[in-house]
Amino acid sequence: MPTSRPDIQTEDDIKLLVDTFYNKVNADALLAPIFNDFAHVDWPAHMPRMYDFWSGLLLHTSRYRGQPFLKHIPLPIAGEHFQRWLTLFLGTVEELFAGPVAEEAKLRAQNIAHVFESRLRPNPLSIL
């Protein structure tokens, strides 16, 4: 009999989601080099910001301060990176949680990936 998964409800749930997701990112052959070799992410500083970011989106806290898109502009990332990021994130949510807030997390991640990818993709009309 399958075990029922809880919904995302607490700060501990956010921390579990973010920690599990970034463990997968750090083990991923496509994404780990972007985070570690190119961006040189300071993980002890980055993780609390990610807890605040996702807590704000999913639990409606207001601790996050920042402009996440700007950090992504200089990165050598393309559609395949966004797809892998999204696959890992959605898989992590599915693995750990189920319910309305978990569904919101997946929707938010899809929207973030879409917006970031479309804003970072060169516009062929801009060279005219």
PDB file of N, CA and C in Angstrom, residues 34-105:
ATOM      1  N   ILE A  34      27.518  24.366 -14.029  1.00  0.00           N
ATOM      2  CA  ILE A  34      27.039  25.754 -14.111  1.00  0.00           C
ATOM      3  C   ILE A  34      27.052  26.382 -12.720  1.00  0.00           C
ATOM      4  N   PHE A  35      26.517  25.667 -11.753  1.00  0.00           N
ATOM      5  CA  PHE A  35      26.425  26.189 -10.391  1.00  0.00           C
ATOM      6  C   PHE A  35      27.798  26.285  -9.722  1.00  0.00           C
ATOM      7  N   ASN A  36      28.607  25.262  -9.911  1.00  0.00           N
ATOM      8  CA  ASN A  36      29.845  25.164  -9.138  1.00  0.00           C
ATOM      9  C   ASN A  36      31.082  25.688  -9.860  1.00  0.00           C
ATOM     10  N   ASP A  37      31.216  25.393 -11.136  1.00  0.00           N
ATOM     11  CA  ASP A  37      32.427  25.774 -11.857  1.00  0.00           C
ATOM     12  C   ASP A  37      32.319  27.154 -12.506  1.00  0.00           C
ATOM     13  N   PHE A  38      31.131  27.502 -12.967  1.00  0.00           N
ATOM     14  CA  PHE A  38      30.967  28.805 -13.617  1.00  0.00           C
ATOM     15  C   PHE A  38      30.495  29.870 -12.627  1.00  0.00           C
ATOM     16  N   ALA A  39      29.378  29.614 -11.955  1.00  0.00           N
ATOM     17  CA  ALA A  39      28.810  30.613 -11.033  1.00  0.00           C
ATOM     18  C   ALA A  39      29.519  30.624  -9.676  1.00  0.00           C
ATOM     19  N   HIS A  40      30.205  29.545  -9.343  1.00  0.00           N
ATOM     20  CA  HIS A  40      30.890  29.440  -8.043  1.00  0.00           C
ATOM     21  C   HIS A  40      29.936  29.796  -6.897  1.00  0.00           C
ATOM     22  N   VAL A  41      28.800  29.124  -6.882  1.00  0.00           N
ATOM     23  CA  VAL A  41      27.780  29.390  -5.867  1.00  0.00           C
ATOM     24  C   VAL A  41      28.355  29.155  -4.469  1.00  0.00           C
ATOM     25  N   ASP A  42      28.123  30.103  -3.606  1.00  0.00           N
ATOM     26  CA  ASP A  42      28.463  29.996  -2.194  1.00  0.00           C
ATOM     27  C   ASP A  42      27.262  29.320  -1.521  1.00  0.00           C
ATOM     28  N   TRP A  43      27.312  27.997  -1.431  1.00  0.00           N
ATOM     29  CA  TRP A  43      26.149  27.234  -0.980  1.00  0.00           C
ATOM     30  C   TRP A  43      25.666  27.621   0.417  1.00  0.00           C
ATOM     31  N   PRO A  44      26.552  27.837   1.397  1.00  0.00           N
ATOM     32  CA  PRO A  44      26.039  28.238   2.722  1.00  0.00           C
ATOM     33  C   PRO A  44      25.267  29.561   2.693  1.00  0.00           C
ATOM     34  N   ALA A  45      25.615  30.453   1.791  1.00  0.00           N
ATOM     35  CA  ALA A  45      24.876  31.714   1.660  1.00  0.00           C
ATOM     36  C   ALA A  45      23.651  31.548   0.764  1.00  0.00           C
ATOM     37  N   HIS A  46      23.759  30.712  -0.251  1.00  0.00           N
ATOM     38  CA  HIS A  46      22.692  30.545  -1.241  1.00  0.00           C
ATOM     39  C   HIS A  46      21.461  29.831  -0.670  1.00  0.00           C
ATOM     40  N   MET A  47      21.690  28.806   0.105  1.00  0.00           N
ATOM     41  CA  MET A  47      20.563  27.993   0.565  1.00  0.00           C
ATOM     42  C   MET A  47      19.554  28.782   1.411  1.00  0.00           C
ATOM     43  N   PRO A  48      19.970  29.590   2.382  1.00  0.00           N
ATOM     44  CA  PRO A  48      18.964  30.369   3.112  1.00  0.00           C
ATOM     45  C   PRO A  48      18.167  31.311   2.205  1.00  0.00           C
ATOM     46  N   ARG A  49      18.797  31.850   1.169  1.00  0.00           N
ATOM     47  CA  ARG A  49      18.048  32.690   0.215  1.00  0.00           C
ATOM     48  C   ARG A  49      17.009  31.873  -0.533  1.00  0.00           C
ATOM     49  N   MET A  50      17.371  30.634  -0.873  1.00  0.00           N
ATOM     50  CA  MET A  50      16.418  29.775  -1.577  1.00  0.00           C
ATOM     51  C   MET A  50      15.270  29.358  -0.653  1.00  0.00           C
ATOM     52  N   TYR A  51      15.565  29.129   0.622  1.00  0.00           N
ATOM     53  CA  TYR A  51      14.483  28.841   1.575  1.00  0.00           C
ATOM     54  C   TYR A  51      13.527  30.031   1.618  1.00  0.00           C
ATOM     55  N   ASP A  52      14.081  31.230   1.708  1.00  0.00           N
ATOM     56  CA  ASP A  52      13.241  32.434   1.763  1.00  0.00           C
ATOM     57  C   ASP A  52      12.449  32.617   0.474  1.00  0.00           C
ATOM     58  N   PHE A  53      13.097  32.382  -0.676  1.00  0.00           N
ATOM     59  CA  PHE A  53      12.428  32.533  -1.967  1.00  0.00           C
ATOM     60  C   PHE A  53      11.214  31.610  -2.065  1.00  0.00           C
ATOM     61  N   TRP A  54      11.434  30.310  -1.829  1.00  0.00           N
ATOM     62  CA  TRP A  54      10.332  29.355  -1.969  1.00  0.00           C
ATOM     63  C   TRP A  54       9.309  29.491  -0.849  1.00  0.00           C
ATOM     64  N   SER A  55       9.734  29.884   0.337  1.00  0.00           N
ATOM     65  CA  SER A  55       8.794  30.141   1.419  1.00  0.00           C
ATOM     66  C   SER A  55       7.866  31.296   1.044  1.00  0.00           C
ATOM     67  N   GLY A  56       8.430  32.315   0.432  1.00  0.00           N
ATOM     68  CA  GLY A  56       7.613  33.442  -0.003  1.00  0.00           C
ATOM     69  C   GLY A  56       6.582  33.038  -1.040  1.00  0.00           C
ATOM     70  N   LEU A  57       7.014  32.244  -2.013  1.00  0.00           N
ATOM     71  CA  LEU A  57       6.088  31.826  -3.064  1.00  0.00           C
ATOM     72  C   LEU A  57       5.008  30.873  -2.564  1.00  0.00           C
ATOM     73  N   LEU A  58       5.379  29.977  -1.664  1.00  0.00           N
ATOM     74  CA  LEU A  58       4.461  28.898  -1.294  1.00  0.00           C
ATOM     75  C   LEU A  58       3.773  29.084   0.059  1.00  0.00           C
ATOM     76  N   LEU A  59       4.431  29.761   0.980  1.00  0.00           N
ATOM     77  CA  LEU A  59       3.841  29.963   2.313  1.00  0.00           C
ATOM     78  C   LEU A  59       3.483  31.424   2.557  1.00  0.00           C
ATOM     79  N   HIS A  60       3.738  32.261   1.571  1.00  0.00           N
ATOM     80  CA  HIS A  60       3.394  33.691   1.599  1.00  0.00           C
ATOM     81  C   HIS A  60       4.108  34.458   2.707  1.00  0.00           C
ATOM     82  N   THR A  61       5.333  34.036   2.989  1.00  0.00           N
ATOM     83  CA  THR A  61       6.170  34.817   3.889  1.00  0.00           C
ATOM     84  C   THR A  61       6.771  35.949   3.055  1.00  0.00           C
ATOM     85  N   SER A  62       7.442  36.854   3.673  1.00  0.00           N
ATOM     86  CA  SER A  62       7.972  37.989   2.901  1.00  0.00           C
ATOM     87  C   SER A  62       9.431  38.275   3.237  1.00  0.00           C
ATOM     88  N   ARG A  63      10.185  37.219   3.468  1.00  0.00           N
ATOM     89  CA  ARG A  63      11.592  37.404   3.838  1.00  0.00           C
ATOM     90  C   ARG A  63      12.504  37.605   2.636  1.00  0.00           C
ATOM     91  N   TYR A  64      12.153  37.043   1.488  1.00  0.00           N
ATOM     92  CA  TYR A  64      13.067  37.095   0.341  1.00  0.00           C
ATOM     93  C   TYR A  64      13.189  38.518  -0.194  1.00  0.00           C
ATOM     94  N   ARG A  65      14.418  38.921  -0.391  1.00  0.00           N
ATOM     95  CA  ARG A  65      14.723  40.197  -1.031  1.00  0.00           C
ATOM     96  C   ARG A  65      15.752  39.915  -2.118  1.00  0.00           C
ATOM     97  N   GLY A  66      15.443  40.245  -3.316  1.00  0.00           N
ATOM     98  CA  GLY A  66      16.411  40.012  -4.377  1.00  0.00           C
ATOM     99  C   GLY A  66      15.766  40.078  -5.739  1.00  0.00           C
ATOM    100  N   GLN A  67      16.607  39.988  -6.726  1.00  0.00           N
ATOM    101  CA  GLN A  67      16.191  39.969  -8.120  1.00  0.00           C
ATOM    102  C   GLN A  67      16.831  38.748  -8.767  1.00  0.00           C
ATOM    103  N   PRO A  68      16.187  37.599  -8.656  1.00  0.00           N
ATOM    104  CA  PRO A  68      16.834  36.357  -9.086  1.00  0.00           C
ATOM    105  C   PRO A  68      17.178  36.326 -10.571  1.00  0.00           C
ATOM    106  N   PHE A  69      16.404  36.984 -11.403  1.00  0.00           N
ATOM    107  CA  PHE A  69      16.692  36.928 -12.833  1.00  0.00           C
ATOM    108  C   PHE A  69      18.068  37.496 -13.155  1.00  0.00           C
ATOM    109  N   LEU A  70      18.438  38.589 -12.524  1.00  0.00           N
ATOM    110  CA  LEU A  70      19.709  39.251 -12.823  1.00  0.00           C
ATOM    111  C   LEU A  70      20.909  38.327 -12.612  1.00  0.00           C
ATOM    112  N   LYS A  71      20.834  37.443 -11.631  1.00  0.00           N
ATOM    113  CA  LYS A  71      21.927  36.509 -11.362  1.00  0.00           C
ATOM    114  C   LYS A  71      22.118  35.510 -12.502  1.00  0.00           C
ATOM    115  N   HIS A  72      21.088  35.300 -13.297  1.00  0.00           N
ATOM    116  CA  HIS A  72      21.144  34.295 -14.354  1.00  0.00           C
ATOM    117  C   HIS A  72      21.638  34.843 -15.698  1.00  0.00           C
ATOM    118  N   ILE A  73      21.651  36.144 -15.858  1.00  0.00           N
ATOM    119  CA  ILE A  73      22.025  36.746 -17.144  1.00  0.00           C
ATOM    120  C   ILE A  73      23.410  36.306 -17.616  1.00  0.00           C
ATOM    121  N   PRO A  74      24.444  36.319 -16.765  1.00  0.00           N
ATOM    122  CA  PRO A  74      25.773  35.970 -17.290  1.00  0.00           C
ATOM    123  C   PRO A  74      26.034  34.465 -17.444  1.00  0.00           C
ATOM    124  N   LEU A  75      25.105  33.635 -17.041  1.00  0.00           N
ATOM    125  CA  LEU A  75      25.350  32.192 -17.055  1.00  0.00           C
ATOM    126  C   LEU A  75      25.229  31.605 -18.463  1.00  0.00           C
ATOM    127  N   PRO A  76      26.089  30.645 -18.790  1.00  0.00           N
ATOM    128  CA  PRO A  76      26.010  29.977 -20.094  1.00  0.00           C
ATOM    129  C   PRO A  76      24.949  28.874 -20.072  1.00  0.00           C
ATOM    130  N   ILE A  77      23.687  29.298 -20.072  1.00  0.00           N
ATOM    131  CA  ILE A  77      22.594  28.338 -19.969  1.00  0.00           C
ATOM    132  C   ILE A  77      21.679  28.458 -21.182  1.00  0.00           C
ATOM    133  N   ALA A  78      21.107  27.311 -21.526  1.00  0.00           N
ATOM    134  CA  ALA A  78      20.217  27.220 -22.690  1.00  0.00           C
ATOM    135  C   ALA A  78      19.000  26.388 -22.308  1.00  0.00           C
ATOM    136  N   GLY A  79      18.174  26.133 -23.294  1.00  0.00           N
ATOM    137  CA  GLY A  79      16.937  25.393 -23.057  1.00  0.00           C
ATOM    138  C   GLY A  79      17.132  24.077 -22.334  1.00  0.00           C
ATOM    139  N   GLU A  80      18.194  23.369 -22.664  1.00  0.00           N
ATOM    140  CA  GLU A  80      18.419  22.065 -22.024  1.00  0.00           C
ATOM    141  C   GLU A  80      18.680  22.217 -20.523  1.00  0.00           C
ATOM    142  N   HIS A  81      19.301  23.310 -20.112  1.00  0.00           N
ATOM    143  CA  HIS A  81      19.545  23.544 -18.693  1.00  0.00           C
ATOM    144  C   HIS A  81      18.240  23.825 -17.954  1.00  0.00           C
ATOM    145  N   PHE A  82      17.383  24.630 -18.572  1.00  0.00           N
ATOM    146  CA  PHE A  82      16.096  24.916 -17.951  1.00  0.00           C
ATOM    147  C   PHE A  82      15.252  23.659 -17.865  1.00  0.00           C
ATOM    148  N   GLN A  83      15.284  22.830 -18.905  1.00  0.00           N
ATOM    149  CA  GLN A  83      14.501  21.596 -18.892  1.00  0.00           C
ATOM    150  C   GLN A  83      14.993  20.653 -17.800  1.00  0.00           C
ATOM    151  N   ARG A  84      16.307  20.532 -17.655  1.00  0.00           N
ATOM    152  CA  ARG A  84      16.842  19.653 -16.614  1.00  0.00           C
ATOM    153  C   ARG A  84      16.496  20.193 -15.235  1.00  0.00           C
ATOM    154  N   TRP A  85      16.661  21.519 -15.034  1.00  0.00           N
ATOM    155  CA  TRP A  85      16.318  22.153 -13.755  1.00  0.00           C
ATOM    156  C   TRP A  85      14.859  21.851 -13.417  1.00  0.00           C
ATOM    157  N   LEU A  86      14.003  22.033 -14.401  1.00  0.00           N
ATOM    158  CA  LEU A  86      12.575  21.814 -14.183  1.00  0.00           C
ATOM    159  C   LEU A  86      12.278  20.343 -13.908  1.00  0.00           C
ATOM    160  N   THR A  87      12.885  19.448 -14.654  1.00  0.00           N
ATOM    161  CA  THR A  87      12.681  18.014 -14.434  1.00  0.00           C
ATOM    162  C   THR A  87      13.089  17.619 -13.025  1.00  0.00           C
ATOM    163  N   LEU A  88      14.245  18.110 -12.582  1.00  0.00           N
ATOM    164  CA  LEU A  88      14.698  17.787 -11.228  1.00  0.00           C
ATOM    165  C   LEU A  88      13.781  18.383 -10.166  1.00  0.00           C
ATOM    166  N   PHE A  89      13.344  19.621 -10.385  1.00  0.00           N
ATOM    167  CA  PHE A  89      12.480  20.263  -9.398  1.00  0.00           C
ATOM    168  C   PHE A  89      11.123  19.556  -9.324  1.00  0.00           C
ATOM    169  N   LEU A  90      10.504  19.324 -10.468  1.00  0.00           N
ATOM    170  CA  LEU A  90       9.198  18.657 -10.464  1.00  0.00           C
ATOM    171  C   LEU A  90       9.297  17.265  -9.865  1.00  0.00           C
ATOM    172  N   GLY A  91      10.367  16.544 -10.197  1.00  0.00           N
ATOM    173  CA  GLY A  91      10.569  15.208  -9.632  1.00  0.00           C
ATOM    174  C   GLY A  91      10.738  15.242  -8.125  1.00  0.00           C
ATOM    175  N   THR A  92      11.422  16.259  -7.642  1.00  0.00           N
ATOM    176  CA  THR A  92      11.624  16.391  -6.196  1.00  0.00           C
ATOM    177  C   THR A  92      10.299  16.658  -5.493  1.00  0.00           C
ATOM    178  N   VAL A  93       9.498  17.558  -6.052  1.00  0.00           N
ATOM    179  CA  VAL A  93       8.179  17.823  -5.459  1.00  0.00           C
ATOM    180  C   VAL A  93       7.352  16.547  -5.444  1.00  0.00           C
ATOM    181  N   GLU A  94       7.305  15.844  -6.584  1.00  0.00           N
ATOM    182  CA  GLU A  94       6.515  14.604  -6.687  1.00  0.00           C
ATOM    183  C   GLU A  94       6.978  13.547  -5.692  1.00  0.00           C
ATOM    184  N   GLU A  95       8.280  13.467  -5.500  1.00  0.00           N
ATOM    185  CA  GLU A  95       8.863  12.477  -4.594  1.00  0.00           C
ATOM    186  C   GLU A  95       8.476  12.739  -3.140  1.00  0.00           C
ATOM    187  N   LEU A  96       8.391  14.005  -2.772  1.00  0.00           N
ATOM    188  CA  LEU A  96       8.239  14.360  -1.365  1.00  0.00           C
ATOM    189  C   LEU A  96       6.837  14.782  -0.943  1.00  0.00           C
ATOM    190  N   PHE A  97       6.089  15.398  -1.850  1.00  0.00           N
ATOM    191  CA  PHE A  97       4.848  16.056  -1.448  1.00  0.00           C
ATOM    192  C   PHE A  97       3.707  15.796  -2.432  1.00  0.00           C
ATOM    193  N   ALA A  98       2.490  15.996  -1.931  1.00  0.00           N
ATOM    194  CA  ALA A  98       1.291  15.946  -2.758  1.00  0.00           C
ATOM    195  C   ALA A  98       0.245  16.850  -2.123  1.00  0.00           C
ATOM    196  N   GLY A  99      -0.474  17.582  -2.950  1.00  0.00           N
ATOM    197  CA  GLY A  99      -1.517  18.460  -2.443  1.00  0.00           C
ATOM    198  C   GLY A  99      -1.507  19.788  -3.175  1.00  0.00           C
ATOM    199  N   PRO A 100      -2.384  20.688  -2.791  1.00  0.00           N
ATOM    200  CA  PRO A 100      -2.519  21.963  -3.497  1.00  0.00           C
ATOM    201  C   PRO A 100      -1.252  22.818  -3.488  1.00  0.00           C
ATOM    202  N   VAL A 101      -0.530  22.869  -2.387  1.00  0.00           N
ATOM    203  CA  VAL A 101       0.680  23.695  -2.348  1.00  0.00           C
ATOM    204  C   VAL A 101       1.788  23.036  -3.168  1.00  0.00           C
ATOM    205  N   ALA A 102       1.856  21.718  -3.152  1.00  0.00           N
ATOM    206  CA  ALA A 102       2.817  21.010  -4.001  1.00  0.00           C
ATOM    207  C   ALA A 102       2.521  21.297  -5.474  1.00  0.00           C
ATOM    208  N   GLU A 103       1.256  21.306  -5.835  1.00  0.00           N
ATOM    209  CA  GLU A 103       0.888  21.635  -7.217  1.00  0.00           C
ATOM    210  C   GLU A 103       1.263  23.077  -7.546  1.00  0.00           C
ATOM    211  N   GLU A 104       1.085  23.970  -6.584  1.00  0.00           N
ATOM    212  CA  GLU A 104       1.483  25.370  -6.762  1.00  0.00           C
ATOM    213  C   GLU A 104       2.994  25.473  -6.962  1.00  0.00           C
ATOM    214  N   ALA A 105       3.761  24.689  -6.212  1.00  0.00           N
ATOM    215  CA  ALA A 105       5.220  24.685  -6.364  1.00  0.00           C
ATOM    216  C   ALA A 105       5.607  24.279  -7.777  1.00  0.00           C
TER     217      ALA A 105
END
